[in-house]
PDB file of C-alpha atoms in Angstrom:
ATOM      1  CA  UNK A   1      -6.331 -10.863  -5.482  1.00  0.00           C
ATOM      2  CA  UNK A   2      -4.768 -13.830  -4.363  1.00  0.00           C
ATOM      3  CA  UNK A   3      -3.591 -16.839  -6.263  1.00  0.00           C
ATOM      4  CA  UNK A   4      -4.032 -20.178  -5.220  1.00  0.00           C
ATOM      5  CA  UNK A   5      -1.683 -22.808  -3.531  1.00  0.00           C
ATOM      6  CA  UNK A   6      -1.832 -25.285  -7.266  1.00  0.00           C
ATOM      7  CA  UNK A   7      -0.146 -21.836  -8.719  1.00  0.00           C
ATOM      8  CA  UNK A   8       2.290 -21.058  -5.988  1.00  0.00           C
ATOM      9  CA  UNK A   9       3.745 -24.936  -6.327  1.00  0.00           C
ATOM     10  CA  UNK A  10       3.553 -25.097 -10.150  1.00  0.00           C
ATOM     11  CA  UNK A  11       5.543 -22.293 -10.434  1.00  0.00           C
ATOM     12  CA  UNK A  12       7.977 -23.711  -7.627  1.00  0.00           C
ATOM     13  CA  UNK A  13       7.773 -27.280  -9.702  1.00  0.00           C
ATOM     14  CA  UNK A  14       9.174 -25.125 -12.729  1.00  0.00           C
ATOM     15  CA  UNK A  15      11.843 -23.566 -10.710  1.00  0.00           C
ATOM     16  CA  UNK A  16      12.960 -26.973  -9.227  1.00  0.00           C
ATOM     17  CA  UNK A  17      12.917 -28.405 -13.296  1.00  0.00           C
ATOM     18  CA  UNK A  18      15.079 -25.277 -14.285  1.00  0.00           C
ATOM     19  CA  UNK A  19      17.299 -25.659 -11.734  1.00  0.00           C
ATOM     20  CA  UNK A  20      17.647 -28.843 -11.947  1.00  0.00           C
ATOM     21  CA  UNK A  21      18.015 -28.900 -15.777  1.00  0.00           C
ATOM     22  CA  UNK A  22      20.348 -31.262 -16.979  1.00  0.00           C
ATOM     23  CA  UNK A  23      18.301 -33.743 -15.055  1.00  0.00           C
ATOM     24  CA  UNK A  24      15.158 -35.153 -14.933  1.00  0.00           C
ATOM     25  CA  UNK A  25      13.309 -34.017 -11.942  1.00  0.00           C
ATOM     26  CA  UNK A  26      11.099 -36.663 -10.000  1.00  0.00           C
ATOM     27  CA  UNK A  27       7.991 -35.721  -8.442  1.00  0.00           C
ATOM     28  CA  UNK A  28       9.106 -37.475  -4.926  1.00  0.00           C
ATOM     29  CA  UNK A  29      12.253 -35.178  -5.217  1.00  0.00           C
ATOM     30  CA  UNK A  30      10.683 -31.894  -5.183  1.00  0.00           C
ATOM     31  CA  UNK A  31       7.697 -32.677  -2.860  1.00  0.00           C
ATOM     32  CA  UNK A  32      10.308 -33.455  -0.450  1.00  0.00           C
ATOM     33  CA  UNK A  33      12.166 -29.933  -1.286  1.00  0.00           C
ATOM     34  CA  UNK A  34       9.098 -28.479  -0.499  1.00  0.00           C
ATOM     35  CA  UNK A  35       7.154 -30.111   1.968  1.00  0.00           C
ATOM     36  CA  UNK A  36       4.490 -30.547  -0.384  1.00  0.00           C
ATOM     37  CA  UNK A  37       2.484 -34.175  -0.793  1.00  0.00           C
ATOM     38  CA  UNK A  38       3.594 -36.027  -4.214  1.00  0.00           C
ATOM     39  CA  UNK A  39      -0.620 -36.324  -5.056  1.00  0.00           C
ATOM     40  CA  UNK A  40      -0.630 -32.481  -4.806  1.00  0.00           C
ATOM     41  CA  UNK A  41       1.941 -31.963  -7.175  1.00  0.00           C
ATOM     42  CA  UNK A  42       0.832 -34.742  -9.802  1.00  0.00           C
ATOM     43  CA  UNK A  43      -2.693 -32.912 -10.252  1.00  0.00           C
ATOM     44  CA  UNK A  44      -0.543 -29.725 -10.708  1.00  0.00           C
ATOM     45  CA  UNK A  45       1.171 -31.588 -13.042  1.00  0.00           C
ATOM     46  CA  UNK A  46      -1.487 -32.296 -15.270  1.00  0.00           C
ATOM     47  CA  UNK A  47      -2.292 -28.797 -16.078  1.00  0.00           C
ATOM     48  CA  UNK A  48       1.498 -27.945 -16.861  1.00  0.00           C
ATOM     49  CA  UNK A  49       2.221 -30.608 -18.801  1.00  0.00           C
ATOM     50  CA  UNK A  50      -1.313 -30.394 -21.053  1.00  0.00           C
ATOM     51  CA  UNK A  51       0.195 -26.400 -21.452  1.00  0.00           C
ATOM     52  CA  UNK A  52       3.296 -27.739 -22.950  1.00  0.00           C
ATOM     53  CA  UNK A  53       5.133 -26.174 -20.005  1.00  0.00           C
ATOM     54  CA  UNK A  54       6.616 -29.401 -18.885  1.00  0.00           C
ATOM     55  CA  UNK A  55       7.233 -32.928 -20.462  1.00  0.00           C
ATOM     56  CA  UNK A  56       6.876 -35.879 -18.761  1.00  0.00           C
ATOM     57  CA  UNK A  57       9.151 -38.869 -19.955  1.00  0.00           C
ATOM     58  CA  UNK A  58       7.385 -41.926 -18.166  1.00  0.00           C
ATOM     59  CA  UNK A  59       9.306 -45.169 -17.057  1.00  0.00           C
ATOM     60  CA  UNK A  60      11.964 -46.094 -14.348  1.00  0.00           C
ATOM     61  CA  UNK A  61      14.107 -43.747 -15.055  1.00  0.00           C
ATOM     62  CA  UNK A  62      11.578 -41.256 -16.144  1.00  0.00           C
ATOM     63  CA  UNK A  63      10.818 -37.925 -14.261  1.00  0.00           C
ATOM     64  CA  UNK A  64       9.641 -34.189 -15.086  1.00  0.00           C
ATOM     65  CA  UNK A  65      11.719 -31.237 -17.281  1.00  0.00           C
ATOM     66  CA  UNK A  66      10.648 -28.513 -18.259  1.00  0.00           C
ATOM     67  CA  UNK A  67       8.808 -28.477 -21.957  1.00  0.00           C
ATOM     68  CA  UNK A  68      10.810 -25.586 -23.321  1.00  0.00           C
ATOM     69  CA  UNK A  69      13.853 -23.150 -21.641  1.00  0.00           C
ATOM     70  CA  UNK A  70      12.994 -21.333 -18.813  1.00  0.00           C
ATOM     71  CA  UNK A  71      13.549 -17.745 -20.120  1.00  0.00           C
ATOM     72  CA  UNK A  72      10.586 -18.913 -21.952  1.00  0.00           C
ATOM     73  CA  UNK A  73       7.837 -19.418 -19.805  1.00  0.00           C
ATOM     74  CA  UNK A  74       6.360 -16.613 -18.455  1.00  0.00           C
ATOM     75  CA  UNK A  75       4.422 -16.034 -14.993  1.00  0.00           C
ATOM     76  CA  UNK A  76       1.634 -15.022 -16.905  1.00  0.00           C
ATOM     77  CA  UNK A  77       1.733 -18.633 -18.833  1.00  0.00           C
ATOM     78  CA  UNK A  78       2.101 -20.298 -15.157  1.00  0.00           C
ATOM     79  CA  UNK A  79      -0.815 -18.461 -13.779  1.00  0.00           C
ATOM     80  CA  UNK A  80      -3.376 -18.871 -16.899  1.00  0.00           C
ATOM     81  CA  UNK A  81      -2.847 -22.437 -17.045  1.00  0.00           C
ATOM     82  CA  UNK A  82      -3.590 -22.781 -12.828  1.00  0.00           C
ATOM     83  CA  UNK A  83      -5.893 -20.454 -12.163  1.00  0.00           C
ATOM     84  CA  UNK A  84      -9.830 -20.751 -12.791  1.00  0.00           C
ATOM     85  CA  UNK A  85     -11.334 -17.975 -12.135  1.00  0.00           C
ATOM     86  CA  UNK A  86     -10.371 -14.069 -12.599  1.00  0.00           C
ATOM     87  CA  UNK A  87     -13.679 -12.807 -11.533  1.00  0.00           C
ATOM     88  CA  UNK A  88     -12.657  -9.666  -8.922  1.00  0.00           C
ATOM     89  CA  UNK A  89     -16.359  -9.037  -8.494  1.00  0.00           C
ATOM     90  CA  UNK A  90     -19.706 -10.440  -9.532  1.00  0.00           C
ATOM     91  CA  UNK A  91     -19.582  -8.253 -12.723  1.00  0.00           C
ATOM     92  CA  UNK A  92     -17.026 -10.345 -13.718  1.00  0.00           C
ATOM     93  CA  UNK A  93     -18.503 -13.819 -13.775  1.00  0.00           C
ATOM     94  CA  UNK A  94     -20.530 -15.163 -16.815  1.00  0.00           C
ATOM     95  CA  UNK A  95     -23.122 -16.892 -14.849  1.00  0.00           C
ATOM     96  CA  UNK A  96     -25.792 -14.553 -15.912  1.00  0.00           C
ATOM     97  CA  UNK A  97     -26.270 -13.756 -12.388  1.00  0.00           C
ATOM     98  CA  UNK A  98     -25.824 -10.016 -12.241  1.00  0.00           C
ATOM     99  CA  UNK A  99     -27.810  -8.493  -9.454  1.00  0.00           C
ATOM    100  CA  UNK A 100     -26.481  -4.715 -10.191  1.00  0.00           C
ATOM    101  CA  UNK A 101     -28.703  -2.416 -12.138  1.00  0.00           C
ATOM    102  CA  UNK A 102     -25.354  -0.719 -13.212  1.00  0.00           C
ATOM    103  CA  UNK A 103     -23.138  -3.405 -14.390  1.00  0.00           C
ATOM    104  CA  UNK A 104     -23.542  -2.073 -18.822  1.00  0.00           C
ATOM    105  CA  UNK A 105     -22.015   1.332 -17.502  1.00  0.00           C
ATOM    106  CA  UNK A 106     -20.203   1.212 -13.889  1.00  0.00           C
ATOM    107  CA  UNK A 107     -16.890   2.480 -13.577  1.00  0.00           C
ATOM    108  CA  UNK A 108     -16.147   0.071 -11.374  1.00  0.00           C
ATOM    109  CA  UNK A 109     -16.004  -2.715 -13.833  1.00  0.00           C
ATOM    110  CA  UNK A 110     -13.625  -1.057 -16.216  1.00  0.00           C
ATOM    111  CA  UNK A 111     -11.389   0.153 -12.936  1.00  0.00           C
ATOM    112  CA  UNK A 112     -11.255  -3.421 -12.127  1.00  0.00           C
ATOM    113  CA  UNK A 113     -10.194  -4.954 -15.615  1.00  0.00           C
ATOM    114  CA  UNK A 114      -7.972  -2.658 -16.157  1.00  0.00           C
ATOM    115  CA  UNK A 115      -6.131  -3.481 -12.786  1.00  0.00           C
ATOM    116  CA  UNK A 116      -6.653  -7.014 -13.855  1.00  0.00           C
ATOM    117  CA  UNK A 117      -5.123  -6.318 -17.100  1.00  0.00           C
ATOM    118  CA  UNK A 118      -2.029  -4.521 -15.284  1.00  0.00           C
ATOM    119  CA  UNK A 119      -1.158  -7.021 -13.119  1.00  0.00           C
ATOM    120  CA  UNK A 120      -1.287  -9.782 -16.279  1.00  0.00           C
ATOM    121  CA  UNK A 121       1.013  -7.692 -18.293  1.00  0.00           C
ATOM    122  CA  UNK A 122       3.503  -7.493 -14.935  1.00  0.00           C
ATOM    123  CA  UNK A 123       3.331 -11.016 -14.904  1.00  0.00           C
ATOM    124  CA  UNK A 124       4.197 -11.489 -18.593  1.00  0.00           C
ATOM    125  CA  UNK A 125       7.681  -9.606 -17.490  1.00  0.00           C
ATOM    126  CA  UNK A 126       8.784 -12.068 -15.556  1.00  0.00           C
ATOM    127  CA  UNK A 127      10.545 -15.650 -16.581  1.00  0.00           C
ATOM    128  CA  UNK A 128      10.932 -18.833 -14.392  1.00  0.00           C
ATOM    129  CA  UNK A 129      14.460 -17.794 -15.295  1.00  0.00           C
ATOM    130  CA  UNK A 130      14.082 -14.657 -13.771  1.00  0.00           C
ATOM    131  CA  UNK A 131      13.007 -16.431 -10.632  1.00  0.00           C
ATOM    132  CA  UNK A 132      16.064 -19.012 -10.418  1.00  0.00           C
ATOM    133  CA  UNK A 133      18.397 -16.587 -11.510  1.00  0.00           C
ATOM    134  CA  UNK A 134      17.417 -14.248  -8.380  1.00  0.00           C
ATOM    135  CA  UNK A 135      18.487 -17.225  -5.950  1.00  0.00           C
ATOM    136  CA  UNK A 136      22.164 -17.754  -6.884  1.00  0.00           C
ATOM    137  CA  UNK A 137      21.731 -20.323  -4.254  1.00  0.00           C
ATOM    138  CA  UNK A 138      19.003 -22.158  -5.471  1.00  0.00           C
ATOM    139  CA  UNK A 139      20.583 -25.196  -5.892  1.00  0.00           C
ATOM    140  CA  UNK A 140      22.065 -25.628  -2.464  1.00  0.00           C
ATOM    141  CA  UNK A 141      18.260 -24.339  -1.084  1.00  0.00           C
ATOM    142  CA  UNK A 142      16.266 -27.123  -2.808  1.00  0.00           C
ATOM    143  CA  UNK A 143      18.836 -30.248  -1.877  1.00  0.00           C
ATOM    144  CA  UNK A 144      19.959 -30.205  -5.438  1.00  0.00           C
ATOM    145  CA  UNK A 145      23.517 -31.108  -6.769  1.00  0.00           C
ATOM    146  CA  UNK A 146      25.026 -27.286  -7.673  1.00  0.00           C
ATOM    147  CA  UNK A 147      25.128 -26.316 -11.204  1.00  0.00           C
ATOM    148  CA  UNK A 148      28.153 -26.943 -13.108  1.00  0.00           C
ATOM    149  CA  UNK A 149      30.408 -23.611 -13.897  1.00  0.00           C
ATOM    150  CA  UNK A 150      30.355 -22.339 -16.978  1.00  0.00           C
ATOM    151  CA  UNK A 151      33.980 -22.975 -18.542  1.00  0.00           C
ATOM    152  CA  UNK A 152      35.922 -19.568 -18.943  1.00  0.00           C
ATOM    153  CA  UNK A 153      38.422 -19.762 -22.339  1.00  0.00           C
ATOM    154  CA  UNK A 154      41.844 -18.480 -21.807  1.00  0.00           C
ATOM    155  CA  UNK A 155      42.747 -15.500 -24.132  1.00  0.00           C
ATOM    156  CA  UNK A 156      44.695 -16.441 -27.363  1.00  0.00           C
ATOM    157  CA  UNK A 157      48.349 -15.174 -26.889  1.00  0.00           C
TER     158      UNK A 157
END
């Protein structure tokens, strides 16, 4: 299986908005931390924010966050909003065109939805926090100011 280039950059467009938290993110700003073309990542866009994943606040000053906290949204949640199709054979689709005499009792099938099933539920694991939190760096990597350190408290004497 192989997911598409709209998923790969939506969840990279999630990463760049939780890194970038305190701040709105504009859509100029992470094509050019990616290389990516600003129309590519305003369809993406679309998707996300319909999902609730992200909010867009329109305006001069406006720009992308994300539409709740990152330890939140799942790679599961990315992927179901991006992708169109899960169909890993032709027993899959619901077009009604099923040339296999088999396809009410193959073993195949169920091997396959179960595998499709596994690799959801791996997905679900995993946060877009999980992913910025791996790169302690990320900051620095995407061209983006570093994130302010968290304020230690001395210990009452």
């Amino acid at each position: 299986m192989r997911l598409t280039k709209q998923t790969n950059y939506a969840v990279r467009m999630l990463m760049y908005c939780a890194a970038n938290k305190d701040r709105l993110s504009r859509i100029p700003e992470i094509a050019k931390a990616y290389g990516v073309s600003e129309l590519f990542l305003f369809k993406i866009l679309q998707p996300l924010n319909k999902a609730g994943l992200v909010e867009t606040v329109r305006g001069r000053n406006g720009g992308v966050r994300l539409g709740r906290p990152a330890d939140k949204i799942t790679l599961f949640d990315v992927v179901k909003v991006t992708e169109d199709s899960f169909a890993m054979a032709e027993c899959f689709e619901d077009d009604g065109e099923i040339d296999c005499p088999l396809v009410d009792s193959c073993g195949l099938n169920a091997a396959l939805r179960r595998a499709l099933g596994a690799f959801f539920e791996v997905l679900a694991e995993y946060t877009i926090e999980d992913l910025v939190k791996a790169r302690p760096h990320i900051n620095f990597l995407l061209g983006l100011p570093e994130a302010p350190a968290k304020a230690v408290s001395a210990p009452a004497a």
